[in-house]
Short mmCIF file of C-alpha atoms in Angstrom, two decimals:
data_model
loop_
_atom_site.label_atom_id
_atom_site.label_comp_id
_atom_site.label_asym_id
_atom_site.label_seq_id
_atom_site.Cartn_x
_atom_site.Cartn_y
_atom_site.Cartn_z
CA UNK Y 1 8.19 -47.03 -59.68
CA UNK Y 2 10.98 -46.71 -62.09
CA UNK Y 3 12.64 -43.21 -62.60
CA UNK Y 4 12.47 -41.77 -65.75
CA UNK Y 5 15.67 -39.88 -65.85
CA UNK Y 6 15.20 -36.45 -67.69
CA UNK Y 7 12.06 -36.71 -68.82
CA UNK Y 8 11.04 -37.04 -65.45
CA UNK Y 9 13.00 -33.96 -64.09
CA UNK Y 10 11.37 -32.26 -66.68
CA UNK Y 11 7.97 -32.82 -65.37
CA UNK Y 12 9.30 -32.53 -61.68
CA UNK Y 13 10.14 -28.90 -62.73
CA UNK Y 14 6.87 -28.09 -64.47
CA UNK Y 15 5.09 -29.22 -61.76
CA UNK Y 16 6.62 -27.06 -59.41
CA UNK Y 17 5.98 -23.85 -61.52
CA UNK Y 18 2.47 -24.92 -61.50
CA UNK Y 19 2.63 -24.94 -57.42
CA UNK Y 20 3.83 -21.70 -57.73
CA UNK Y 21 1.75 -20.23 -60.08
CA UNK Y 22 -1.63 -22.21 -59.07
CA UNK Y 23 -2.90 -22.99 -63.00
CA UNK Y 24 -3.38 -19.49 -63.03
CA UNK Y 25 -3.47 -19.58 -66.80
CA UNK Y 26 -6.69 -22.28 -66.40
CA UNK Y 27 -10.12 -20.20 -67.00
CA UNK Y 28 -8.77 -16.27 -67.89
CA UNK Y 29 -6.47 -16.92 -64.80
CA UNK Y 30 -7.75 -16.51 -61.12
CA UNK Y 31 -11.04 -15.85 -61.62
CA UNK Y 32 -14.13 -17.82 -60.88
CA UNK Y 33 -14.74 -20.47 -63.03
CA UNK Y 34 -17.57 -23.27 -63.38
CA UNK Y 35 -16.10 -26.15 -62.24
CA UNK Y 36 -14.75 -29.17 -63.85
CA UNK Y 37 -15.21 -33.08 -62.69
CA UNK Y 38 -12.40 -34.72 -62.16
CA UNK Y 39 -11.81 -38.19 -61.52
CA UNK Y 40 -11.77 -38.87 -57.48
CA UNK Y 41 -8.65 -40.85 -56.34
CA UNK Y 42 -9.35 -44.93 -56.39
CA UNK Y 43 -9.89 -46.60 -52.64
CA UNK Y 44 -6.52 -47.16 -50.67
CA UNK Y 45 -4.94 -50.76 -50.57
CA UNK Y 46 -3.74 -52.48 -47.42
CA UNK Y 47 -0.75 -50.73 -45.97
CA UNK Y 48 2.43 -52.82 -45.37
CA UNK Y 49 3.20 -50.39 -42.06
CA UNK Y 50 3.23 -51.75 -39.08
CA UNK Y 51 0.73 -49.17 -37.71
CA UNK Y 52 -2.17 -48.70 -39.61
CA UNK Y 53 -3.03 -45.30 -41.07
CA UNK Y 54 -6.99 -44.28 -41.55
CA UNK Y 55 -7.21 -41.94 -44.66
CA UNK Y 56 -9.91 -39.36 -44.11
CA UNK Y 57 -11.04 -36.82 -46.96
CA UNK Y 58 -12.20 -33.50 -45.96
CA UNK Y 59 -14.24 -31.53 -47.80
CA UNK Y 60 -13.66 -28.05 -48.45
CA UNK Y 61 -16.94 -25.13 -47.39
CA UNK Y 62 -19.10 -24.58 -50.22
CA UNK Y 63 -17.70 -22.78 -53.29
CA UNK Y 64 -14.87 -22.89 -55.36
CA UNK Y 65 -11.13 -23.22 -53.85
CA UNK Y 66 -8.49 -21.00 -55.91
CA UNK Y 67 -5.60 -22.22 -53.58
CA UNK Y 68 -5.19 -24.10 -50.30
CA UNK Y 69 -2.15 -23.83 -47.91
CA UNK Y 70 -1.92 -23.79 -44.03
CA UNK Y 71 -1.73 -21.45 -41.69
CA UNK Y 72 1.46 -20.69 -39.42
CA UNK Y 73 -0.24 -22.89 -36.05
CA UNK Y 74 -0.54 -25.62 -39.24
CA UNK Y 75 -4.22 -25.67 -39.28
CA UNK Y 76 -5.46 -25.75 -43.06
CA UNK Y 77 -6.49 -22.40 -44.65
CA UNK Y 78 -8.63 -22.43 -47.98
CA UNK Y 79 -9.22 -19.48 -50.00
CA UNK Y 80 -12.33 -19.29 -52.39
CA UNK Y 81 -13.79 -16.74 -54.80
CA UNK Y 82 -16.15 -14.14 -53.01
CA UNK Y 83 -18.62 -14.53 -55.75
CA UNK Y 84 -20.97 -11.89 -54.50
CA UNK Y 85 -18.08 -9.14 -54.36
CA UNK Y 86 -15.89 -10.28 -57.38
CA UNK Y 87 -16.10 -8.02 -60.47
CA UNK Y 88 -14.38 -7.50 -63.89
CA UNK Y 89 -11.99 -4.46 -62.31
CA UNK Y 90 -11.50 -5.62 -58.97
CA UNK Y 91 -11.13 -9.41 -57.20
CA UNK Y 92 -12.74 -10.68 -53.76
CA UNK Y 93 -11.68 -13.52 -51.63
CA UNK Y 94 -13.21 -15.45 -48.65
CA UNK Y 95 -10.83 -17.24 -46.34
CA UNK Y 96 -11.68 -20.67 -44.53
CA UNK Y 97 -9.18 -22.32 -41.33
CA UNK Y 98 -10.21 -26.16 -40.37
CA UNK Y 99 -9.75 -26.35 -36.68
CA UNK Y 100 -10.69 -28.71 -34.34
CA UNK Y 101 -12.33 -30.57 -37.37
CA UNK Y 102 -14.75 -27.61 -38.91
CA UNK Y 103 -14.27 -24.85 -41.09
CA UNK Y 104 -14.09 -21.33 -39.47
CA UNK Y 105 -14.51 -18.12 -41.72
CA UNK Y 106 -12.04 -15.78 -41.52
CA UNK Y 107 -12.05 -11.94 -41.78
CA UNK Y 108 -11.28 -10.90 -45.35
CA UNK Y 109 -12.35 -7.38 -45.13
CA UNK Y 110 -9.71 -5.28 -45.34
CA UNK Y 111 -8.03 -7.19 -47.72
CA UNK Y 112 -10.82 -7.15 -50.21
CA UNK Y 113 -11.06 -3.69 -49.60
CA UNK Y 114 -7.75 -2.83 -50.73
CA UNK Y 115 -8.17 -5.05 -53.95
CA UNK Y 116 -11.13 -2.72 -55.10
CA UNK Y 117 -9.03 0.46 -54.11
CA UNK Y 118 -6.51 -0.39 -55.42
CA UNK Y 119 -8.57 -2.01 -58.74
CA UNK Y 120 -6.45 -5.37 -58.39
CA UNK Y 121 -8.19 -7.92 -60.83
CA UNK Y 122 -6.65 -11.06 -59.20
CA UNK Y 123 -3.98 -12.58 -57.95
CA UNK Y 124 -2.67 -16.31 -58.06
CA UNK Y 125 -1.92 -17.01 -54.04
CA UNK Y 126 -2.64 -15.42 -51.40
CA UNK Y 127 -0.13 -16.97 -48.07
CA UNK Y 128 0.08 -15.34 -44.80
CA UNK Y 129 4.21 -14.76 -42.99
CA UNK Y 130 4.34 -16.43 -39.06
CA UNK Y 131 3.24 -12.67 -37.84
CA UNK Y 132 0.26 -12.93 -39.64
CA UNK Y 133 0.99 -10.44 -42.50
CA UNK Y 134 -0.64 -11.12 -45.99
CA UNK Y 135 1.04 -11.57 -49.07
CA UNK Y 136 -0.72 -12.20 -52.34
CA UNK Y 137 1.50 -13.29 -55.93
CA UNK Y 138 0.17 -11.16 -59.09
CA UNK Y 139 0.72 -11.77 -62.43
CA UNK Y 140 -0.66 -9.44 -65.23
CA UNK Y 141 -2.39 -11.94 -67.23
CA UNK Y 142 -2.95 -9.59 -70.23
CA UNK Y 143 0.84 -9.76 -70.70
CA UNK Y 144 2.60 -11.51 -73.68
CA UNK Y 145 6.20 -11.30 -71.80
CA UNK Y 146 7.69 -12.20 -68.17
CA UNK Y 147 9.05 -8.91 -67.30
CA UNK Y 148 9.19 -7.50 -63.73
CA UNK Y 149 6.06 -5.00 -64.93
CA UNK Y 150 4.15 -8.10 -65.06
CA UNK Y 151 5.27 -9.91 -61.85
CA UNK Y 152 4.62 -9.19 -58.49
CA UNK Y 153 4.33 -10.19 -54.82
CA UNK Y 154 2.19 -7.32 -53.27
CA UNK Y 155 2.49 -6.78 -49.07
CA UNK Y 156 -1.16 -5.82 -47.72
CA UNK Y 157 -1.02 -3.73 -44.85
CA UNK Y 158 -2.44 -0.16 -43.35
CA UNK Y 159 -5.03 -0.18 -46.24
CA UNK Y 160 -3.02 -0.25 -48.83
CA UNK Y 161 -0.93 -2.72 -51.18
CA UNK Y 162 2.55 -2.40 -51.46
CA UNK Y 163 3.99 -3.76 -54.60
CA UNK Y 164 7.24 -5.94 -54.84
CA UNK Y 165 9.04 -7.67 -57.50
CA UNK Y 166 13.04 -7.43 -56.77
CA UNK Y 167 12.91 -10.69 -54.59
CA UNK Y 168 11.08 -12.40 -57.75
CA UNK Y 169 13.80 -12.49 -59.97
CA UNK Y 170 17.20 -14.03 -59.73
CA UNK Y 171 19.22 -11.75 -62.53
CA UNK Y 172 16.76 -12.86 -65.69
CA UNK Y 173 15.63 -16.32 -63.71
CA UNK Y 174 11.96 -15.65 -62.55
CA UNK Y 175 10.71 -17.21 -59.31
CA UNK Y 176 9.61 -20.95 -59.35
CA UNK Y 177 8.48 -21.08 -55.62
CA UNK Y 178 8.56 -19.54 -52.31
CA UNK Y 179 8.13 -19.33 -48.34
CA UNK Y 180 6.95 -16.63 -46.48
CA UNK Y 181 10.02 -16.51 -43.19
CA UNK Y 182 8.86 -13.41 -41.56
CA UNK Y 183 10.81 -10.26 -40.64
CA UNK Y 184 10.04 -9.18 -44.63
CA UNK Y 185 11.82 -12.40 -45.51
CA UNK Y 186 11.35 -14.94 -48.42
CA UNK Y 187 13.29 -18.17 -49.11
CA UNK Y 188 12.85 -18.79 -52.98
CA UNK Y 189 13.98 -21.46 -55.74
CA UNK Y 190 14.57 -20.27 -58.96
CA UNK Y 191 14.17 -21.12 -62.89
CA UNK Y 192 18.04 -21.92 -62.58
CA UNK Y 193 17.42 -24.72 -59.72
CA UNK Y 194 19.55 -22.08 -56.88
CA UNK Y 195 17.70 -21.12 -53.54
CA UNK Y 196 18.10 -18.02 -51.41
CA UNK Y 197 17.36 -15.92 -48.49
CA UNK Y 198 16.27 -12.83 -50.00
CA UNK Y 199 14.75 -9.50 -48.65
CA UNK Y 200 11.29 -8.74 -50.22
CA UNK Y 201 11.30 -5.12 -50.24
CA UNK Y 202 14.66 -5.01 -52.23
CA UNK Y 203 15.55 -8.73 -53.18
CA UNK Y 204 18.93 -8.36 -50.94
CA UNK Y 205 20.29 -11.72 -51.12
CA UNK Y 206 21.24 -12.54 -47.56
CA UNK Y 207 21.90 -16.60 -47.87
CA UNK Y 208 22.47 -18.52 -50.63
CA UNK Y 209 21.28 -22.37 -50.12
CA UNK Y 210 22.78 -24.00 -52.96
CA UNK Y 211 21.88 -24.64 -56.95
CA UNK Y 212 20.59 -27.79 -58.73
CA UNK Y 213 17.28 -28.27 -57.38
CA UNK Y 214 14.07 -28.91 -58.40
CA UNK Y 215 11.63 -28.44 -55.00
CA UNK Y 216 12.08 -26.80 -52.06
CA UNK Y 217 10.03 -26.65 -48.93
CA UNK Y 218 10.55 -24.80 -45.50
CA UNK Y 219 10.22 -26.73 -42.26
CA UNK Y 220 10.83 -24.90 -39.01
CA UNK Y 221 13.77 -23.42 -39.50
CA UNK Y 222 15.35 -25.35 -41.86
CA UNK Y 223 15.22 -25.78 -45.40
CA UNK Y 224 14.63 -29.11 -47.48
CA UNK Y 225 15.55 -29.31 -51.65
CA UNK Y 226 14.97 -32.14 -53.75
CA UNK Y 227 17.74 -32.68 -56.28
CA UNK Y 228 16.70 -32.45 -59.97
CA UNK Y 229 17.89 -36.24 -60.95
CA UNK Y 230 14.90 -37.05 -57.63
CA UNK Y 231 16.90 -39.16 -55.91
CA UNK Y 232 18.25 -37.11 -52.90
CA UNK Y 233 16.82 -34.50 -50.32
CA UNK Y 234 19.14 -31.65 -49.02
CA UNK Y 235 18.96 -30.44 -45.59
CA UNK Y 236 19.59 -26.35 -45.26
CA UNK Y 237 19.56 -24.14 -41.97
CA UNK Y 238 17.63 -21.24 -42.79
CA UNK Y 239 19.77 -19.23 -39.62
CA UNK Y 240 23.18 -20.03 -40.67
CA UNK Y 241 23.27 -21.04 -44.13
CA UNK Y 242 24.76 -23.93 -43.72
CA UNK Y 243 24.02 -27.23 -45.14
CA UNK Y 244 23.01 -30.25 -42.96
CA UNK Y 245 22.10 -33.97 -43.64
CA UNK Y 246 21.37 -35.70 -47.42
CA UNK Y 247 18.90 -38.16 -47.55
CA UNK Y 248 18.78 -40.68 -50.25
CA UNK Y 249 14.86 -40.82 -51.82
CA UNK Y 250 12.99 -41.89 -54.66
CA UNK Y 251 11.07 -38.77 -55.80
CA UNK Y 252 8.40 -38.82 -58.61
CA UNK Y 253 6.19 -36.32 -60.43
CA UNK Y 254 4.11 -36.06 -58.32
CA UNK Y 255 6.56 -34.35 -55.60
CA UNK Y 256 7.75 -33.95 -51.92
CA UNK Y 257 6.35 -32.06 -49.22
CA UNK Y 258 8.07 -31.15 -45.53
CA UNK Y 259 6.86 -30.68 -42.45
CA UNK Y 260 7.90 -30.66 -38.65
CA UNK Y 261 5.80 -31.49 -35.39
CA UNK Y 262 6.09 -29.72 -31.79
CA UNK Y 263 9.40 -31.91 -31.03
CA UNK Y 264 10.69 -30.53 -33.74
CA UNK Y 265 10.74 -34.38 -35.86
CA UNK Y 266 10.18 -33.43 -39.74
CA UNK Y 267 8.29 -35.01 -42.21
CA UNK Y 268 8.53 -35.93 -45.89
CA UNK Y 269 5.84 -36.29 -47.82
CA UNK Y 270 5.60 -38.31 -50.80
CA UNK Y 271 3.89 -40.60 -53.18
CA UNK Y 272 5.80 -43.32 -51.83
CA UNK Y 273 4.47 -42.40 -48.07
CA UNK Y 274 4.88 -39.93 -45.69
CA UNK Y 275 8.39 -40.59 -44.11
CA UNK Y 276 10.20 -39.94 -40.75
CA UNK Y 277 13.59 -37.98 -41.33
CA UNK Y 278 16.12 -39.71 -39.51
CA UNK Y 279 18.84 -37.13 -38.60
CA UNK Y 280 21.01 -39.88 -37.08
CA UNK Y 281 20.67 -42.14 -40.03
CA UNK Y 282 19.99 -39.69 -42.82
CA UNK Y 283 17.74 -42.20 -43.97
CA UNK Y 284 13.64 -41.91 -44.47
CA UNK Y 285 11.81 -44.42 -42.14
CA UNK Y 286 8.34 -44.82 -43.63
CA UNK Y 287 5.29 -43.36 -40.89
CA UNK Y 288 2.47 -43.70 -43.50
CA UNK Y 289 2.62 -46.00 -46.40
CA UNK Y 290 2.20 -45.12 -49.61
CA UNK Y 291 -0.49 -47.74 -50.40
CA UNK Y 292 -2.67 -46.22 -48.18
CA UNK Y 293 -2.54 -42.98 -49.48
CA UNK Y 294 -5.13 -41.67 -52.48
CA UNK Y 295 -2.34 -40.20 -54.47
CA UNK Y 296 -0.68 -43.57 -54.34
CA UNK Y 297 -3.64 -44.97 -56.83
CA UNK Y 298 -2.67 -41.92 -59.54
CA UNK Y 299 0.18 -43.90 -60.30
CA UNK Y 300 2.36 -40.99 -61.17
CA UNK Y 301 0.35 -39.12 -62.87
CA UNK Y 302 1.65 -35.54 -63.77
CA UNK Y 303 -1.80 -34.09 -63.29
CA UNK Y 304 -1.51 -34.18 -59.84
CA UNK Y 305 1.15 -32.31 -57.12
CA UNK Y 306 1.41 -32.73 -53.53
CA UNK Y 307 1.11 -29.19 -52.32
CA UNK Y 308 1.11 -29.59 -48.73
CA UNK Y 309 2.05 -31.33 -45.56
CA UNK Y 310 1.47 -30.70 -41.69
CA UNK Y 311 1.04 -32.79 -38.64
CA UNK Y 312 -1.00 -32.03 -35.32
CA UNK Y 313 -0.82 -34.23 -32.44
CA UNK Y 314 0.19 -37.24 -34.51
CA UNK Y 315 -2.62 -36.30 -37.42
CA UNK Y 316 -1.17 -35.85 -40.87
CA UNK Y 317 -2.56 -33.43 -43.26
CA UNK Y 318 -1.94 -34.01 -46.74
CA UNK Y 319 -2.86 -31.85 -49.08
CA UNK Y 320 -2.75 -32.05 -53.25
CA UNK Y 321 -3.82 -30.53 -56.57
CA UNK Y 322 -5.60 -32.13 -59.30
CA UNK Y 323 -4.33 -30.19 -62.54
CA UNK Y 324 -6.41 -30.75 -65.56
CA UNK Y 325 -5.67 -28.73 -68.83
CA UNK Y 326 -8.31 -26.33 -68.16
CA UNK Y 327 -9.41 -27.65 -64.48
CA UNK Y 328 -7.72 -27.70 -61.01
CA UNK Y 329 -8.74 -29.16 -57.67
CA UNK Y 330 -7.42 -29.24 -54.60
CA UNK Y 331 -7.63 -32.46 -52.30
CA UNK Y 332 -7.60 -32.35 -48.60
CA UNK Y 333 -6.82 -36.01 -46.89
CA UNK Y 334 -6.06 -36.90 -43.56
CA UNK Y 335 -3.80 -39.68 -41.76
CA UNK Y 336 -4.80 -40.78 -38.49
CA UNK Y 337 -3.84 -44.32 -36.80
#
């Protein structure tokens, strides 16, 4: 695919606002909505790798999926509307973990009890630290400006939600996207392209990981940014600060995601394939090609984001979101040889 310069950047940043912020503008924001058909990815074509890949779709538990992430063992987590408990002045959530290949309910209990003491209408993620903590992003939606009044990430804990918005802003640059770390800990890329280490409760910057960037995902401990022209990948370790390898790529709209397995190998994640990170080479040796991946056959198309990537004893999870202008959908495939 040929890369489109600035036009692309462009879209490379949009997209990852809408990551962030999970279309939460699409039907009065995160709220139940009827659903919307959207046009399933075509079939996967031969793949050119030498090991074949077997592309599996699974299919979320009945309802409708607001967002879709994984949990810190990597096992996918999907969080729907609780449609029976949702109301007008307060929101309810049901939470779903795929593990040994069905969906377990979680317990969303206390959480949902603290949304209807604490009358909060919705939020727009909801993402668990490595302890186990919940987080959830909120956005007043009846707002007309981005101030911090209007913006928060809210800690639920001891039956109660504890609001924070100092780690959301970088001076008047707003939050694109984020990573839980643990220990009250978020590593976040802002409007401005820079990354940092930051402190939730205050927004105490305690690393800086560089400017210029258009994606950034968190892999073990280290940090991986895509560059805003999309044609490198910048290696960052989350400990020291420091930054590592630079790997030469071919990004697209449609994004990058990282992930690393139990020897500690990471993964990239992209429409082009899902790719091996050399670290002696600091080049990308493809795994998975591209051709045999679903979001291959969108060809591109800025209505769809790669969201997600994790790998279990050599199975790759892949997940992606369909954005339509008033429609999203999240896609959960599978990679097995």
């Amino acid at each position: 695919m040929k890369r489109k310069g600035y036009t692309k950047r462009i879209g490379y940043s949009l997209l990852t606002a809408l990551t962030l912020f999970g279309l939460m503008g699409c039907g009065s924001g995160s709220k139940p909505v009827e659903p919307t058909p959207t046009t399933a990815p075509a079939a996967a074509n031969e793949s050119s790798s030498q090991t074949k890949y077997k592309e599996q779709a699974i299919s979320y538990p009945e309802g409708q999926v607001f967002y879709s992430t994984y949990d810190k063992d990597g096992n996918p987590a999907a969080y729907l509307f609780d449609t029976k408990n949702y109301t007008d002045q307060h929101a309810a959530y049901e939470e779903y973990l795929y593990k040994d290949g069905q969906w377990e309910k979680g317990d969303m209990e206390d959480l949902n009890k603290i949304l209807e003491k604490e009358q909060i209408a919705s939020l727009s993620t909801i993402d668990r630290d490595p302890s186990g903590q919940i987080y959830g992003l909120w956005t007043d939606l009846t707002s007309s400006g981005n101030t911090k009044d209007s913006f928060a990430l809210y800690e639920f804990s001891k039956n109660k939600a504890v609001k924070h918005n100092d780690a959301l802003y970088n001076g008047d640059k707003m939050l694109y996207q984020y990573r839980l770390l643990g220990d009250g800990k978020l590593c976040g890329m802002y409007a401005d392209g820079s990354i940092s280490v930051r402190s939730i409760n205050d927004g105490k910057v305690e690393k800086e990981l560089g400017s210029g960037y258009a994606t950034m995902d968190v892999a073990g401990s280290r940090m991986f940014a895509a560059s805003q022209s999309g044609g490198s990948i910048d290696e960052w370790d989350l400990e020291t600060g420091e930054k590592g390898h630079e790997y030469s790529a071919e990004l697209t709209n449609q994004g990058v995601a990282f992930c690393q397995d139990e020897e500690e190998n990471v993964y990239a994640c992209m429409e082009k394939g899902i790719f091996l990170m050399d670290e002696e080479t600091s080049r990308l040796t493809e795994i998975v090609s591209g051709s045999e991946m679903s979001v291959n056959a969108l060809n591109g198309s800025s209505e769809v984001m790669i969201s997600g990537l994790r790998v279990k004893n050599g199975e790759f999870f892949v997940t992606y979101l369909l954005a339509g202008e008033n429609s999203r959908e999240y896609k959960l495939m599978t990679y097995r040889s």
